[in-house]
CSV table of C-alpha atoms in Angstrom, one decimal:
chain,number,residue,atom,x,y,z
A,151,MET,CA,-8.4,-23.2,6.8
A,152,LEU,CA,-9.8,-25.5,4.1
A,153,SER,CA,-12.7,-26.5,6.3
A,154,ILE,CA,-13.6,-22.9,6.7
A,155,ILE,CA,-13.3,-22.3,2.9
A,156,SER,CA,-15.3,-25.4,1.9
A,157,GLY,CA,-18.3,-24.2,3.9
A,158,ILE,CA,-18.4,-20.9,2.1
A,159,THR,CA,-19.4,-20.7,-1.5
A,160,ARG,CA,-19.1,-16.9,-2.1
A,161,LEU,CA,-15.6,-15.6,-2.7
A,162,ASP,CA,-16.6,-12.1,-1.4
A,163,GLN,CA,-17.1,-13.7,2.0
A,164,LEU,CA,-13.5,-14.9,2.2
A,165,SER,CA,-10.6,-12.9,3.7
A,166,ASP,CA,-7.6,-11.8,1.6
A,167,GLU,CA,-5.5,-14.5,3.2
A,168,GLU,CA,-8.0,-17.2,2.2
A,169,LEU,CA,-8.2,-15.9,-1.3
A,170,ILE,CA,-4.4,-15.9,-1.6
A,171,HIS,CA,-4.4,-19.5,-0.4
A,172,LEU,CA,-7.0,-20.5,-3.0
A,173,THR,CA,-5.0,-18.7,-5.7
A,174,ARG,CA,-1.9,-20.7,-4.7
A,175,GLU,CA,-4.0,-23.8,-5.2
A,176,GLY,CA,-4.9,-22.7,-8.7
A,177,ASP,CA,-8.2,-21.0,-8.2
A,178,ASP,CA,-8.0,-18.0,-10.6
A,179,ARG,CA,-11.5,-16.8,-9.5
A,180,ALA,CA,-10.0,-16.1,-6.1
A,181,PHE,CA,-7.4,-13.8,-7.5
A,182,GLY,CA,-10.2,-12.1,-9.5
A,183,GLU,CA,-11.8,-11.3,-6.2
A,184,ILE,CA,-8.5,-9.8,-4.9
A,185,TRP,CA,-8.4,-7.7,-8.0
A,186,ARG,CA,-12.0,-6.5,-7.4
A,187,ARG,CA,-11.2,-5.6,-3.8
A,188,HIS,CA,-8.0,-3.7,-4.4
A,189,ALA,CA,-7.8,-2.4,-7.9
A,190,ALA,CA,-9.4,1.0,-7.2
A,191,VAL,CA,-7.0,1.6,-4.2
A,192,GLY,CA,-4.1,0.5,-6.5
A,193,VAL,CA,-5.1,3.1,-9.1
A,194,ALA,CA,-5.2,5.8,-6.4
A,195,ILE,CA,-1.7,4.7,-5.1
A,196,ALA,CA,-0.4,4.7,-8.7
A,197,ARG,CA,-1.7,8.2,-9.3
A,198,ARG,CA,0.0,9.5,-6.2
A,199,ILE,CA,3.3,7.9,-7.2
A,200,THR,CA,3.6,9.3,-10.7
A,201,THR,CA,1.8,11.2,-13.4
A,202,ARG,CA,4.2,10.2,-16.1
A,203,ILE,CA,2.9,6.6,-16.4
A,204,ASP,CA,-0.7,5.5,-16.8
A,205,SER,CA,-2.0,4.4,-13.5
A,206,ALA,CA,-4.1,1.6,-14.9
A,207,ASP,CA,-1.0,0.2,-16.6
A,208,LEU,CA,0.9,0.3,-13.4
A,209,VAL,CA,-1.8,-1.5,-11.5
A,210,SER,CA,-2.3,-4.2,-14.2
A,211,GLU,CA,1.4,-4.9,-14.2
A,212,ALA,CA,1.6,-5.0,-10.4
A,213,PHE,CA,-1.3,-7.4,-10.2
A,214,ALA,CA,0.3,-9.6,-12.9
A,215,ARG,CA,3.6,-9.7,-10.9
A,216,MET,CA,1.7,-10.5,-7.7
A,217,LEU,CA,-0.2,-13.3,-9.4
A,218,GLN,CA,3.1,-14.7,-10.8
A,219,ALA,CA,4.7,-14.5,-7.4
A,220,VAL,CA,1.7,-16.3,-5.7
A,221,ARG,CA,1.7,-19.0,-8.3
A,222,ASN,CA,5.4,-19.5,-7.7
A,223,GLY,CA,4.8,-19.9,-4.0
A,224,ALA,CA,6.0,-16.4,-3.0
A,225,GLY,CA,4.1,-13.2,-2.8
A,226,PRO,CA,1.9,-12.0,0.0
A,227,THR,CA,0.4,-14.3,2.6
A,228,THR,CA,-1.2,-11.4,4.6
A,229,ALA,CA,-1.3,-7.6,3.9
A,230,VAL,CA,-2.3,-7.9,0.3
A,231,ARG,CA,-2.9,-4.2,-0.1
A,232,SER,CA,0.6,-3.3,1.3
A,233,TYR,CA,2.2,-5.9,-1.0
A,234,LEU,CA,0.3,-4.4,-4.0
A,235,ALA,CA,1.4,-0.8,-3.0
A,236,THR,CA,5.0,-2.0,-2.8
A,237,THR,CA,4.7,-3.7,-6.2
A,238,ILE,CA,3.2,-0.6,-7.8
A,239,ARG,CA,6.1,1.5,-6.5
A,240,SER,CA,8.6,-1.1,-7.8
A,241,VAL,CA,7.0,-1.2,-11.3
A,242,ALA,CA,6.8,2.6,-11.4
A,243,ALA,CA,10.5,2.9,-10.5
A,244,SER,CA,11.5,0.3,-13.0
A,245,TRP,CA,9.5,1.8,-15.8
A,246,GLY,CA,10.4,5.4,-14.8
A,247,ARG,CA,14.1,4.6,-15.3
A,248,ASN,CA,13.4,4.1,-19.0
A,249,LEU,CA,11.5,7.4,-19.2
A,250,ARG,CA,14.3,9.7,-18.2
A,251,PRO,CA,15.1,12.2,-20.9
A,252,THR,CA,18.6,12.5,-22.1
A,253,VAL,CA,20.3,15.9,-21.7
A,254,ASP,CA,22.9,17.3,-23.9
A,255,LEU,CA,25.6,18.4,-21.4
A,256,ASP,CA,26.4,21.4,-23.5
A,257,ASP,CA,22.8,22.7,-23.1
A,258,ALA,CA,22.6,21.7,-19.4
A,259,PRO,CA,22.7,24.5,-16.8
A,260,ASP,CA,25.6,24.6,-14.3
A,261,LEU,CA,24.7,21.8,-11.8
A,262,GLY,CA,26.9,22.8,-8.9
A,263,PHE,CA,26.6,21.2,-5.5
A,264,THR,CA,23.5,22.6,-3.7
A,265,ASP,CA,21.7,21.9,-0.5
A,266,GLU,CA,18.9,20.2,-2.5
A,267,ARG,CA,20.9,17.0,-2.3
A,268,PHE,CA,20.8,17.2,1.5
A,269,ASP,CA,17.1,17.9,1.3
A,270,ALA,CA,16.6,14.7,-0.7
A,271,LEU,CA,18.5,12.7,1.9
A,272,ASP,CA,16.5,14.4,4.7
A,273,GLU,CA,13.2,13.5,2.9
A,274,SER,CA,14.3,9.9,2.7
A,275,ASP,CA,15.2,9.9,6.4
A,276,ARG,CA,11.8,11.4,7.3
A,277,HIS,CA,10.1,8.7,5.1
A,278,ASP,CA,11.9,6.0,6.9
A,279,ALA,CA,11.0,7.6,10.3
A,280,ALA,CA,7.4,7.7,9.3
A,281,ILE,CA,7.4,4.1,8.3
A,282,ALA,CA,9.1,3.1,11.6
A,283,ALA,CA,6.7,5.2,13.6
A,284,PHE,CA,3.7,3.7,11.8
A,285,ASN,CA,5.0,0.1,12.3
A,286,SER,CA,5.5,0.8,16.1
A,287,LEU,CA,1.8,1.3,16.5
A,288,PRO,CA,-0.6,-1.4,17.6
A,289,ASP,CA,-2.2,-3.3,14.7
A,290,ARG,CA,-5.6,-1.9,15.4
A,291,TRP,CA,-4.3,1.7,15.3
A,292,GLN,CA,-2.4,0.9,12.0
A,293,ARG,CA,-5.6,-0.5,10.5
A,294,ALA,CA,-7.7,2.5,11.6
A,295,LEU,CA,-5.1,4.9,10.2
A,296,TRP,CA,-4.8,3.0,6.9
A,297,TYR,CA,-8.5,2.9,6.4
A,298,SER,CA,-9.0,6.6,7.2
A,299,GLU,CA,-5.9,8.3,5.8
A,300,VAL,CA,-4.9,6.0,2.9
A,301,GLU,CA,-8.2,4.7,1.7
A,302,GLY,CA,-10.2,7.7,2.8
A,303,ARG,CA,-13.0,5.7,4.4
A,304,SER,CA,-15.6,7.3,6.7
A,305,ASN,CA,-15.8,6.6,10.4
A,306,ALA,CA,-18.9,4.5,9.7
A,307,GLU,CA,-17.0,2.3,7.2
A,308,ILE,CA,-14.1,2.0,9.6
A,309,GLY,CA,-16.5,0.9,12.3
A,310,GLU,CA,-18.0,-1.8,10.0
A,311,LEU,CA,-14.5,-3.1,9.1
A,312,LEU,CA,-13.3,-3.2,12.7
A,313,HIS,CA,-16.7,-4.3,14.1
A,314,ILE,CA,-17.1,-1.3,16.3
A,315,LYS,CA,-19.5,1.6,16.5
A,316,THR,CA,-19.0,4.7,14.4
A,317,THR,CA,-18.1,6.9,17.4
A,318,ALA,CA,-15.7,4.3,18.6
A,319,ALA,CA,-14.1,4.2,15.2
A,320,ALA,CA,-13.7,8.0,15.2
A,321,MET,CA,-12.1,7.9,18.7
A,322,LEU,CA,-9.8,5.0,17.6
A,323,ALA,CA,-8.7,6.9,14.5
A,324,SER,CA,-8.1,10.0,16.6
A,325,ARG,CA,-6.0,8.1,19.2
A,326,ALA,CA,-4.1,6.4,16.4
A,327,ARG,CA,-3.2,9.8,14.8
A,328,ALA,CA,-2.1,11.1,18.2
A,329,GLY,CA,-0.1,7.9,18.7
A,330,LEU,CA,1.5,8.3,15.3
A,331,ARG,CA,2.5,11.9,16.1
A,332,LYS,CA,4.0,10.9,19.4
A,333,ALA,CA,6.0,8.0,17.8
A,334,TRP,CA,7.1,10.3,15.0
A,335,TYR,CA,8.3,13.0,17.3
A,336,ALA,CA,10.1,10.3,19.5
A,337,ARG,CA,11.9,9.0,16.4
A,338,GLU,CA,12.8,12.6,15.2
A,339,ALA,CA,14.2,13.4,18.6
A,340,ALA,CA,16.3,10.3,18.6
């Protein structure tokens, strides 16, 4: 990989994996490029996770933790954006625990056992099923779904990223959605 990197002088031409490798070797400019590529998506993810914590703060902390992990020889080697999303969720959960208001039990309403507890468990099971269904898809379908549904990219942008024509990108995303539905239903039926 070093021979590939040494022939390229612009960081924006390197893959995320190459940038992580350079960061592990001490090149902070490489991590700056990772920040530039993924910060906006990180903010969007943070906004979806919580409105109680500033999204920019969550993203900054997540990047700081990722940089620390990479410098310590851990952290992502591939799938930088997925690692960032997981780190943002972890930071939000950690910080969110400290934001919980205290309730005077004398003023609290009667909190008898309700079906909402089952609903929360059901939601967790559906979340796990969705992740499992997504992970069962071919890599190309996963990438097409991620680009279209999570990042909100157009078919033209997806086509550029996957090196295919715009119409092929639209068809790929459509097949990927159908495949995800099929995998989801299969897991729900199981």
